[in-house]
Each structure stands twice: as C-alpha cells, then as structure tokens.
Amino acid sequence: MCSLRGVWKFVTSHENLYDVVNMHLIALKICGDLFVSRNQRTGQLYVCWKSFASFIAQLICLILLVVGGYFAQQSHGMADATYLHHGTSILIRLSGVFAIVTSISNAIVGKRIWAILDCCDRFDKRMKMLNAPVDHRTQKLVIVGWTLLCSVGVTGFVLGFVFAILTNYANTLMQIVTIIQIIMFVMVIVSMMCQIVIVLYMASYRFYHLRRFYEVNFLPWKPASIMLSELANVNQFRRLSNSSLLSTVMDLYDLLREAMRLMHKAYSVQLLSMTVSNIPSPTLALFGMYRSFVTSNYDMQNLINTMAVSSLMYLMTYFLLIFLSTSIKYETQRLIESFHHFTNLNNVAFENMVKISADQINSDNIALHIGPTELNWKLAFSMLGTIISYLIILIQFDRTSVGTNSFPDVENVAWWSSNDTHAHMQTQLSIVSKL
C-alpha cells in the first residue's frame, strides 16, 4: 500500500511530463508493441531484444488464435447455432485480423515515436530559454486522468467479455481460445490508442502555447478597463519590432510541423484501419443487440451487448482523436489570425514579413489525414450517418423478427374469412330453394 501511495504522490507532485510518458513507453516495451529503445545518456536508438521477442511471441499467438479459433468453431460449434452465433464468431475473428495488422504497424513506428518526442522536447527547451516554459504539470495530470479512466474501462469490458463467454460457450476449448484472443486484441488496440492520443495531445497543447506566446509578445495588450486605454498604445510601441523573436516563433512552428508530419507517417495505417473498422463493427454489433432483445433466444445476449458497448466506446475514442486533430487545426488558424492582427506603421518591412509568415503557415496542412481525407468532424458525422442508415436498413429488412412470426398473415386471414362468408351464403340459398 505504501508503494502505491508513493507512486501516486510521485506522479501527482513531480512536474516532469516525460516521467508519465516513459511509464507508458515501458508498458509498451513489456507488451512487445515497442522494441526500439533509446539510451538516456547518449540518445542513441537500439533494438531491445527482449521486447522484440515479446512482439514476435505476441504476433505468433494472435495468428494461432485467429486460425485456431476458426477451426475450433468449425469442430466444436453447436450444430443448431443461429446466425447470431455465427455473426459473433465472425466479428471476433475479424477483430483478431485487425489486431494482427495493428500490432505490426505499432512495431514499425518505433523510431518515429522517439523522433516525435524529441521534437516536443526541443520545443520545451526553447520555450524555457525564452522564459515561457510549457506547463508540464497540467499535461501530466490530464494524461494520468485519461490513463486511469482507460484502465477502469478496459478492465470492466474485459471482465464483461469473460463473464459473457463463460456463460454462452459450453465448450472449454472455445472459452479459453476466445478469452485469450479478446485479451490480446484489447492489449494491442489500447497500446495503439495510447500512443496516438498522447502524442496528439502533446502537440495540441504546444500549438496552443505557441499561439499564446506570440500574442503576448507581438500583439498589443487589450485593457479590461477604459481607464487604462492609454496603456495599450504604450504597450504597442514597446513590443512590435523584434525580428529575431519572430524567427524563433517560426522555428518553433517548424518543430511542431515536423512532429505532425512524423505522426502522419507513423499512424496512417492505424488511422485507416480504425476508420474502416468503425463503420461495420458498431453497425453489426448494434443490430445483433437489437436482435437479441426482440427474439426469445437470450443465450448470446450478454456477449452481444458487451460487444456493442465496446464498439461504441472504441468509436468514442476515435472521436477523441478527431477532437485533438481539429484542435490543432483550430490553434493554427488562430495563430494565422494573430499574425494578420499584427500592425506596425513605424516598421512596414517587418509587418510585411509577419504577413508572409502567416501565408506560409496557411499553406501548410497541419491536421491529420487519411489519404486525401482530413480527420475532422465532417468525417465523424459522415460515419455516424452511415452507421445509422445501415442499421435502419438492417432492421427494416430483417425478415426473421418477432413480428413476422407472432402475427398472422393478413392476406391469409382475409382469404379464409371470404371463403367462410361465401360458404355461409351458399348454405342459406340452398335452404331457401328447398322451401
């Protein structure tokens, strides 16, 4: 208990952000998702063979679990399994294939992670030399909070999956294979998400810090009171002619632009896989949850509901990446606006240099992209619209719903009622003719 309390006190009190980042990197090394390490003294990169062996073992286990899960389902699956059982098995196997692709992609980007962190570290050192240090404590507390929330959520979902599998699968081999496959899949996906979220958040915070630094040093001070309106003019003439400081601002922007370029190269495959998988997975999982509620067969309901909730949480995490990407673009646009707000009638040449720098920043495309498509809210709303549309289509064209089996056919009822009426009339006519 004392050790846990000491770790918590160290995390919350120490102001170095990179302590928390290194804790995440150590966890990635243990899991085998990062086998390229860096020497703290010399800064040289090297391959950690223990982490590399862990990566190879993880990859082999994922391949064996996907292939073995398929044959186990074919050999030990129930003969009277419904299409909900088959659909759930297909989703689990597709998740395994996605985990294999993600694991390989995570291992490839090892060098670029260190390059991204190096760009952020150089930015922080330059800001410290300018007496405008980056707030590491706030970033560290945010990352720690996200880590705790993610740990609780992942633990809850894994326990939910284990409970659902133990209650739904009767065969012991199927239970073991499915539980191990889901745990390894969760490890790979969570490690990927932690990497992207942390580096994107660090870049977003530094774009914000750069904009605030420029506004403080180049834009005139805006007084909150009318009594202090004269101070704005004094403040304006005192500041606006430092070309070396403007060059420093552009150098810092180049560092952040290089970090974003490395992120785009490092995580393009992961972002594409997430985008592609986030459309069919929630749609099929939500449709399966709907079918489990409207049918009388509830034996797969726990597993399907857990898969639906986990798919929605995975989609929400993807939206968090979109939020961070759009916040970076938003801060860049505000920086450009701040450049255009700069005026200095006493030094027109310097003012023109500021405007040229603004045009240079405007020509860069900082936000993350998936090929030609920018990672923004337009893409998020398009994905939501696609998921909802296909979910409605699946529900409307579901011919095995309860309504079809519970209610009689209207045409048959009308045909039988008309035949009964016709027979009754014939009987009445025959009686009248006899009379």
Coordinates of C-alpha atoms in Angstrom, one line a residue:
M1 CA 0.0 0.0 0.0
C2 CA 2.9 2.4 0.8
S3 CA 4.5 1.7 -2.6
L4 CA 1.3 2.5 -4.4
R5 CA 0.9 5.7 -2.4
G6 CA 4.4 6.7 -3.1
V7 CA 3.9 6.1 -6.8
W8 CA 0.8 8.2 -6.8
K9 CA 2.5 11.0 -4.8
F10 CA 5.4 11.0 -7.3
V11 CA 3.0 11.1 -10.3
T12 CA 0.9 14.0 -8.9
S13 CA 3.7 16.1 -7.4
H14 CA 6.6 15.8 -9.9
E15 CA 6.3 18.3 -12.8
N16 CA 8.2 16.5 -15.5
L17 CA 5.7 15.3 -18.1
Y18 CA 8.1 12.8 -19.6
D19 CA 8.1 10.7 -16.5
V20 CA 4.5 9.7 -17.2
V21 CA 5.3 9.3 -20.9
N22 CA 8.2 7.0 -20.1
M23 CA 5.8 4.9 -17.9
H24 CA 3.6 4.3 -21.0
L25 CA 6.7 3.5 -23.1
I26 CA 7.9 1.0 -20.6
A27 CA 4.4 -0.7 -20.7
L28 CA 4.6 -0.8 -24.5
K29 CA 8.0 -2.4 -24.3
I30 CA 6.7 -5.1 -21.9
C31 CA 3.8 -5.8 -24.2
G32 CA 6.1 -6.0 -27.2
D33 CA 4.5 -3.1 -29.1
L34 CA 7.7 -1.0 -28.9
F35 CA 11.1 -2.7 -29.2
V36 CA 13.1 0.3 -30.4
S37 CA 14.6 1.9 -27.3
R38 CA 16.7 5.0 -26.7
N39 CA 19.7 5.3 -24.4
Q40 CA 19.0 8.1 -21.8
R41 CA 22.7 9.2 -21.7
T42 CA 23.7 9.2 -25.4
G43 CA 20.3 9.4 -27.1
Q44 CA 21.2 6.5 -29.4
L45 CA 18.4 4.2 -30.6
Y46 CA 18.8 0.4 -30.3
V47 CA 16.7 -2.7 -30.5
C48 CA 15.7 -4.2 -27.2
W49 CA 15.7 -7.9 -27.9
K50 CA 13.5 -8.8 -25.0
S51 CA 10.8 -6.5 -26.3
F52 CA 11.4 -7.8 -29.9
A53 CA 10.9 -11.4 -28.6
S54 CA 7.7 -10.3 -26.8
F55 CA 6.5 -8.8 -30.1
I56 CA 7.2 -12.0 -32.1
A57 CA 5.5 -14.1 -29.4
Q58 CA 2.5 -11.8 -29.5
L59 CA 2.3 -11.9 -33.2
I60 CA 2.5 -15.7 -33.4
C61 CA -0.1 -16.0 -30.6
L62 CA -2.5 -13.7 -32.5
I63 CA -2.1 -15.7 -35.7
L64 CA -2.6 -19.0 -34.0
L65 CA -5.6 -17.7 -32.1
V66 CA -7.3 -16.5 -35.3
V67 CA -6.6 -19.7 -37.2
G68 CA -7.3 -21.9 -34.2
G69 CA -10.5 -20.0 -33.3
Y70 CA -11.8 -20.7 -36.8
F71 CA -11.1 -24.4 -36.7
A72 CA -12.4 -24.7 -33.1
Q73 CA -15.6 -23.0 -34.1
Q74 CA -16.0 -25.4 -37.0
S75 CA -15.2 -28.5 -34.9
H76 CA -16.9 -27.7 -31.6
G77 CA -19.5 -25.2 -32.6
M78 CA -23.1 -26.0 -31.9
A79 CA -25.0 -27.7 -34.8
D80 CA -28.1 -25.6 -34.1
A81 CA -26.2 -22.3 -33.8
T82 CA -28.2 -19.3 -35.1
Y83 CA -26.8 -16.6 -37.3
L84 CA -26.2 -14.5 -34.2
H85 CA -23.7 -17.1 -33.0
H86 CA -22.0 -17.2 -36.4
G87 CA -22.1 -13.4 -36.7
T88 CA -20.5 -13.0 -33.3
S89 CA -17.7 -15.5 -34.2
I90 CA -17.1 -13.7 -37.4
L91 CA -16.7 -10.3 -35.6
I92 CA -14.3 -11.9 -33.1
R93 CA -12.1 -13.4 -35.9
L94 CA -12.2 -10.1 -37.8
S95 CA -11.1 -8.3 -34.6
G96 CA -8.2 -10.8 -34.4
V97 CA -7.1 -10.0 -38.0
F98 CA -7.3 -6.2 -37.2
A99 CA -5.2 -6.8 -34.1
I100 CA -2.5 -8.5 -36.2
V101 CA -2.4 -5.6 -38.7
T102 CA -2.3 -3.1 -35.8
S103 CA 0.4 -5.0 -33.9
I104 CA 2.7 -5.0 -37.0
S105 CA 2.0 -1.3 -37.6
N106 CA 2.8 -0.4 -34.0
A107 CA 6.1 -2.2 -34.1
I108 CA 7.1 -0.4 -37.4
V109 CA 6.7 3.1 -35.9
G110 CA 9.2 2.6 -33.1
K111 CA 11.8 5.1 -34.4
R112 CA 9.2 7.8 -35.2
I113 CA 7.8 7.8 -31.7
W114 CA 11.2 8.9 -30.4
A115 CA 11.5 11.5 -33.1
I116 CA 8.1 12.9 -32.2
L117 CA 9.0 13.1 -28.5
D118 CA 12.4 14.7 -29.5
C119 CA 10.6 17.5 -31.4
C120 CA 8.4 18.2 -28.3
D121 CA 11.4 18.1 -26.0
R122 CA 13.3 20.6 -28.2
F123 CA 10.2 22.9 -28.3
D124 CA 10.1 22.8 -24.5
K125 CA 13.8 23.6 -24.1
R126 CA 13.5 26.6 -26.4
M127 CA 10.5 27.9 -24.6
K128 CA 12.3 27.5 -21.3
M129 CA 15.2 29.6 -22.7
L130 CA 12.6 32.3 -23.6
N131 CA 11.3 32.4 -20.1
A132 CA 7.9 30.9 -21.2
P133 CA 8.1 27.3 -20.0
V134 CA 5.4 24.8 -21.1
D135 CA 3.1 23.7 -18.3
H136 CA 4.1 20.1 -17.8
R137 CA 2.1 19.6 -14.7
T138 CA -1.3 20.2 -16.4
Q139 CA -0.5 17.9 -19.2
K140 CA 0.7 15.2 -16.9
L141 CA -2.4 15.3 -14.8
V142 CA -4.6 15.1 -17.9
I143 CA -2.7 12.1 -19.2
V144 CA -2.8 10.4 -15.8
G145 CA -6.6 11.0 -15.6
W146 CA -7.1 9.6 -19.1
T147 CA -4.9 6.6 -18.2
L148 CA -6.9 5.8 -15.0
L149 CA -10.2 6.2 -16.9
C150 CA -9.0 4.0 -19.7
S151 CA -7.7 1.3 -17.2
V152 CA -11.0 1.2 -15.4
G153 CA -13.0 1.0 -18.7
V154 CA -10.7 -1.7 -20.2
T155 CA -10.8 -3.8 -17.1
G156 CA -14.6 -3.6 -16.9
F157 CA -15.0 -4.6 -20.5
V158 CA -12.6 -7.5 -20.3
L159 CA -14.4 -8.8 -17.2
G160 CA -17.7 -8.4 -19.1
F161 CA -16.4 -10.4 -22.0
V162 CA -15.0 -13.1 -19.8
F163 CA -18.4 -13.4 -18.0
A164 CA -20.3 -13.4 -21.3
I165 CA -18.0 -16.1 -22.8
L166 CA -18.2 -18.3 -19.8
T167 CA -22.0 -18.2 -19.8
N168 CA -22.5 -18.5 -23.5
Y169 CA -19.9 -21.1 -24.6
A170 CA -20.3 -24.6 -23.3
N171 CA -17.1 -26.0 -24.7
T172 CA -14.0 -25.3 -22.6
L173 CA -11.6 -25.1 -25.6
M174 CA -13.8 -22.4 -27.2
Q175 CA -13.9 -20.5 -23.9
I176 CA -10.1 -20.5 -23.5
V177 CA -9.4 -19.6 -27.1
T178 CA -12.0 -16.7 -27.2
I179 CA -10.9 -15.2 -23.9
I180 CA -7.2 -15.2 -24.8
Q181 CA -8.0 -13.8 -28.2
I182 CA -10.1 -10.9 -26.8
I183 CA -7.5 -10.1 -24.1
M184 CA -4.6 -9.9 -26.6
F185 CA -6.8 -7.9 -29.0
V186 CA -7.6 -5.4 -26.2
M187 CA -3.9 -5.0 -25.3
V188 CA -2.9 -4.3 -28.9
I189 CA -5.7 -1.8 -29.5
V190 CA -5.2 0.0 -26.2
S191 CA -1.5 0.4 -26.8
M192 CA -2.2 1.9 -30.2
M193 CA -4.8 4.3 -28.9
C194 CA -2.5 5.4 -26.0
Q195 CA 0.3 6.2 -28.4
I196 CA -1.8 8.3 -30.8
V197 CA -3.7 10.1 -28.1
I198 CA -0.7 11.1 -26.0
V199 CA 1.4 12.4 -28.9
L200 CA -1.6 14.3 -30.4
Y201 CA -2.4 15.8 -27.0
M202 CA 1.2 17.0 -26.5
A203 CA 1.3 18.5 -30.0
S204 CA -2.1 20.2 -29.5
Y205 CA -1.0 21.8 -26.2
R206 CA 2.2 23.1 -27.7
F207 CA 0.3 24.7 -30.6
Y208 CA -1.8 26.4 -28.0
H209 CA 1.3 27.5 -26.1
L210 CA 2.9 28.9 -29.2
R211 CA -0.1 31.0 -30.1
R212 CA -0.3 32.4 -26.6
F213 CA 3.4 33.2 -26.7
Y214 CA 3.0 35.1 -30.0
E215 CA 0.0 37.0 -28.7
V216 CA 1.8 38.1 -25.5
N217 CA 5.0 39.2 -27.3
F218 CA 3.6 40.7 -30.5
L219 CA 0.0 41.8 -30.2
P220 CA -0.9 45.0 -28.2
W221 CA -2.3 44.5 -24.7
K222 CA -6.0 44.9 -24.6
P223 CA -7.0 46.6 -21.3
A224 CA -10.1 45.4 -19.5
S225 CA -10.9 48.9 -18.3
I226 CA -11.5 52.2 -20.2
M227 CA -9.3 54.0 -17.6
L228 CA -6.3 52.0 -18.9
S229 CA -6.8 52.6 -22.6
E230 CA -3.7 54.7 -23.0
L231 CA -1.5 51.8 -21.8
A232 CA -2.4 49.8 -24.9
N233 CA -0.6 52.4 -27.1
V234 CA 2.5 52.4 -24.9
N235 CA 2.5 48.6 -24.9
Q236 CA 2.2 48.5 -28.7
F237 CA 5.2 50.8 -29.4
R238 CA 7.3 48.9 -26.8
R239 CA 6.9 45.5 -28.4
L240 CA 6.3 45.2 -32.1
S241 CA 9.7 45.1 -33.9
N242 CA 11.7 42.1 -32.7
S243 CA 12.6 40.2 -35.9
S244 CA 14.8 37.6 -34.1
L245 CA 11.9 36.7 -31.8
L246 CA 9.6 36.2 -34.8
S247 CA 12.2 34.0 -36.4
T248 CA 12.2 32.0 -33.1
V249 CA 8.4 31.6 -33.3
M250 CA 8.7 30.3 -36.9
D251 CA 11.4 27.9 -35.9
L252 CA 9.2 26.6 -33.1
Y253 CA 6.3 26.2 -35.5
D254 CA 8.6 24.2 -37.8
L255 CA 9.4 21.9 -34.9
L256 CA 5.7 21.3 -34.4
R257 CA 5.0 20.9 -38.1
E258 CA 7.8 18.2 -38.2
A259 CA 6.2 16.4 -35.3
M260 CA 2.8 16.4 -37.1
R261 CA 4.5 15.1 -40.3
L262 CA 6.1 12.3 -38.3
M263 CA 2.7 11.5 -36.7
H264 CA 1.1 11.3 -40.2
K265 CA 3.7 8.9 -41.5
A266 CA 3.7 6.8 -38.3
Y267 CA 0.0 6.3 -37.8
S268 CA -1.5 6.5 -41.3
V269 CA -2.1 2.7 -41.4
Q270 CA -3.6 2.6 -37.9
L271 CA -5.9 5.6 -38.6
L272 CA -7.1 4.0 -41.9
S273 CA -7.8 0.7 -40.2
M274 CA -9.7 2.4 -37.4
T275 CA -11.8 4.4 -39.9
V276 CA -12.6 1.3 -41.9
S277 CA -13.4 -0.8 -38.9
N278 CA -15.5 1.8 -37.1
I279 CA -18.3 1.6 -39.7
P280 CA -19.2 -2.1 -39.9
S281 CA -18.3 -3.1 -36.3
P282 CA -20.7 -0.8 -34.4
T283 CA -23.4 -1.4 -37.1
L284 CA -23.3 -5.2 -36.8
A285 CA -22.9 -5.1 -33.0
L286 CA -25.9 -2.8 -32.5
F287 CA -28.0 -4.9 -34.9
G288 CA -27.0 -8.0 -33.0
M289 CA -28.0 -6.3 -29.7
Y290 CA -31.4 -5.4 -31.3
R291 CA -32.0 -9.0 -32.5
S292 CA -31.0 -10.4 -29.1
F293 CA -33.7 -8.2 -27.4
V294 CA -36.5 -8.9 -29.9
T295 CA -36.0 -12.7 -30.1
S296 CA -36.8 -15.2 -27.5
N297 CA -33.3 -16.7 -27.7
Y298 CA -31.2 -14.8 -25.0
D299 CA -28.2 -17.2 -24.7
M300 CA -25.9 -14.8 -26.7
Q301 CA -27.4 -11.6 -25.2
N302 CA -24.6 -10.9 -22.7
L303 CA -21.8 -11.3 -25.2
I304 CA -23.5 -9.3 -28.0
N305 CA -24.4 -6.4 -25.6
T306 CA -20.8 -6.3 -24.3
M307 CA -19.5 -6.2 -27.9
A308 CA -22.0 -3.4 -28.8
V309 CA -20.9 -1.3 -25.8
S310 CA -17.2 -1.9 -26.5
S311 CA -17.7 -0.9 -30.2
L312 CA -19.4 2.3 -29.1
M313 CA -16.5 3.1 -26.7
Y314 CA -14.0 2.4 -29.5
L315 CA -15.9 4.8 -31.7
M316 CA -15.9 7.5 -29.0
T317 CA -12.1 7.1 -28.7
Y318 CA -11.8 7.6 -32.4
F319 CA -13.9 10.8 -32.0
L320 CA -11.4 11.9 -29.3
L321 CA -8.6 11.7 -31.9
I322 CA -10.7 13.8 -34.2
F323 CA -11.2 16.3 -31.4
L324 CA -7.4 16.6 -30.9
S325 CA -6.7 16.8 -34.6
T326 CA -9.3 19.6 -35.1
S327 CA -8.0 21.4 -32.0
I328 CA -4.5 21.5 -33.6
K329 CA -6.0 23.0 -36.8
Y330 CA -8.1 25.4 -34.7
E331 CA -5.0 26.7 -32.9
T332 CA -3.1 27.0 -36.2
Q333 CA -5.9 29.1 -37.7
R334 CA -6.0 31.3 -34.6
L335 CA -2.2 31.8 -34.9
I336 CA -2.7 32.9 -38.5
E337 CA -5.4 35.3 -37.4
S338 CA -3.0 36.7 -34.7
F339 CA -0.4 37.2 -37.4
H340 CA -2.8 39.2 -39.5
H341 CA -3.8 41.3 -36.5
F342 CA -0.2 42.5 -36.2
T343 CA 0.2 46.2 -37.3
N344 CA 3.3 48.4 -37.0
L345 CA 3.1 51.6 -39.0
N346 CA 6.7 52.5 -38.0
N347 CA 8.2 49.4 -39.5
V348 CA 6.3 48.4 -42.6
A349 CA 9.0 45.9 -43.8
F350 CA 8.7 43.9 -40.5
E351 CA 4.9 43.9 -40.8
N352 CA 5.2 42.5 -44.4
M353 CA 7.5 39.8 -43.0
V354 CA 4.8 38.9 -40.5
K355 CA 2.2 38.7 -43.2
I356 CA 4.5 36.5 -45.4
S357 CA 5.0 34.2 -42.4
A358 CA 1.2 33.9 -41.9
D359 CA 0.8 32.9 -45.6
Q360 CA 3.5 30.3 -45.2
I361 CA 1.7 28.8 -42.2
N362 CA -1.7 29.0 -44.0
S363 CA -0.2 27.0 -46.9
D364 CA 0.6 24.0 -44.6
N365 CA -1.9 21.3 -43.9
I366 CA -1.3 20.5 -40.3
A367 CA -4.3 18.3 -39.4
L368 CA -4.1 14.5 -39.6
H369 CA -5.2 13.0 -42.9
I370 CA -6.3 9.6 -44.1
G371 CA -5.1 9.8 -47.7
P372 CA -6.8 12.8 -49.2
T373 CA -9.5 12.9 -46.4
E374 CA -8.9 15.1 -43.4
L375 CA -9.6 13.8 -39.9
N376 CA -12.3 16.3 -38.9
W377 CA -15.9 16.4 -37.6
K378 CA -17.3 16.2 -41.2
L379 CA -15.8 12.7 -41.4
A380 CA -17.2 11.9 -38.0
F381 CA -20.7 12.9 -38.8
S382 CA -20.5 11.1 -42.1
M383 CA -19.5 7.9 -40.3
L384 CA -22.4 8.3 -37.8
G385 CA -24.8 8.9 -40.7
T386 CA -23.6 5.7 -42.4
I387 CA -23.9 3.6 -39.3
I388 CA -27.4 4.8 -38.5
S389 CA -28.5 4.4 -42.2
Y390 CA -27.3 0.8 -42.5
L391 CA -28.7 0.0 -39.0
I392 CA -32.1 1.2 -40.1
I393 CA -31.9 -0.8 -43.3
L394 CA -30.9 -4.0 -41.4
I395 CA -33.8 -3.6 -39.0
Q396 CA -36.3 -2.9 -41.8
F397 CA -35.3 -5.8 -43.9
D398 CA -35.0 -8.3 -41.0
R399 CA -37.4 -11.0 -42.1
T400 CA -36.9 -13.1 -39.0
S401 CA -38.1 -10.6 -36.5
V402 CA -40.7 -11.4 -33.9
G403 CA -43.4 -9.5 -35.7
T404 CA -43.3 -11.9 -38.7
N405 CA -43.7 -15.0 -36.5
S406 CA -46.1 -13.6 -33.9
F407 CA -48.8 -12.1 -36.1
P408 CA -50.9 -14.0 -38.7
D409 CA -50.7 -13.2 -42.3
V410 CA -53.3 -10.5 -43.2
E411 CA -53.8 -11.9 -46.7
N412 CA -54.5 -15.4 -45.5
V413 CA -56.9 -14.1 -42.8
A414 CA -58.8 -12.2 -45.5
W415 CA -58.9 -15.2 -47.8
W416 CA -60.3 -17.5 -45.2
S417 CA -62.9 -15.0 -44.0
S418 CA -64.1 -14.5 -47.6
N419 CA -64.4 -18.3 -48.1
D420 CA -66.3 -18.7 -44.9
T421 CA -68.7 -15.9 -45.9
H422 CA -69.2 -17.4 -49.4
A423 CA -69.9 -20.9 -47.9
H424 CA -72.4 -19.4 -45.5
M425 CA -74.3 -17.7 -48.3
Q426 CA -74.4 -20.9 -50.4
T427 CA -76.0 -22.7 -47.4
Q428 CA -78.6 -20.0 -46.9
L429 CA -79.6 -20.1 -50.6
S430 CA -79.9 -23.9 -50.6
I431 CA -82.3 -23.7 -47.6
V432 CA -84.4 -21.0 -49.3
S433 CA -84.7 -23.0 -52.6
K434 CA -85.9 -26.1 -50.7
L435 CA -88.6 -24.1 -49.0

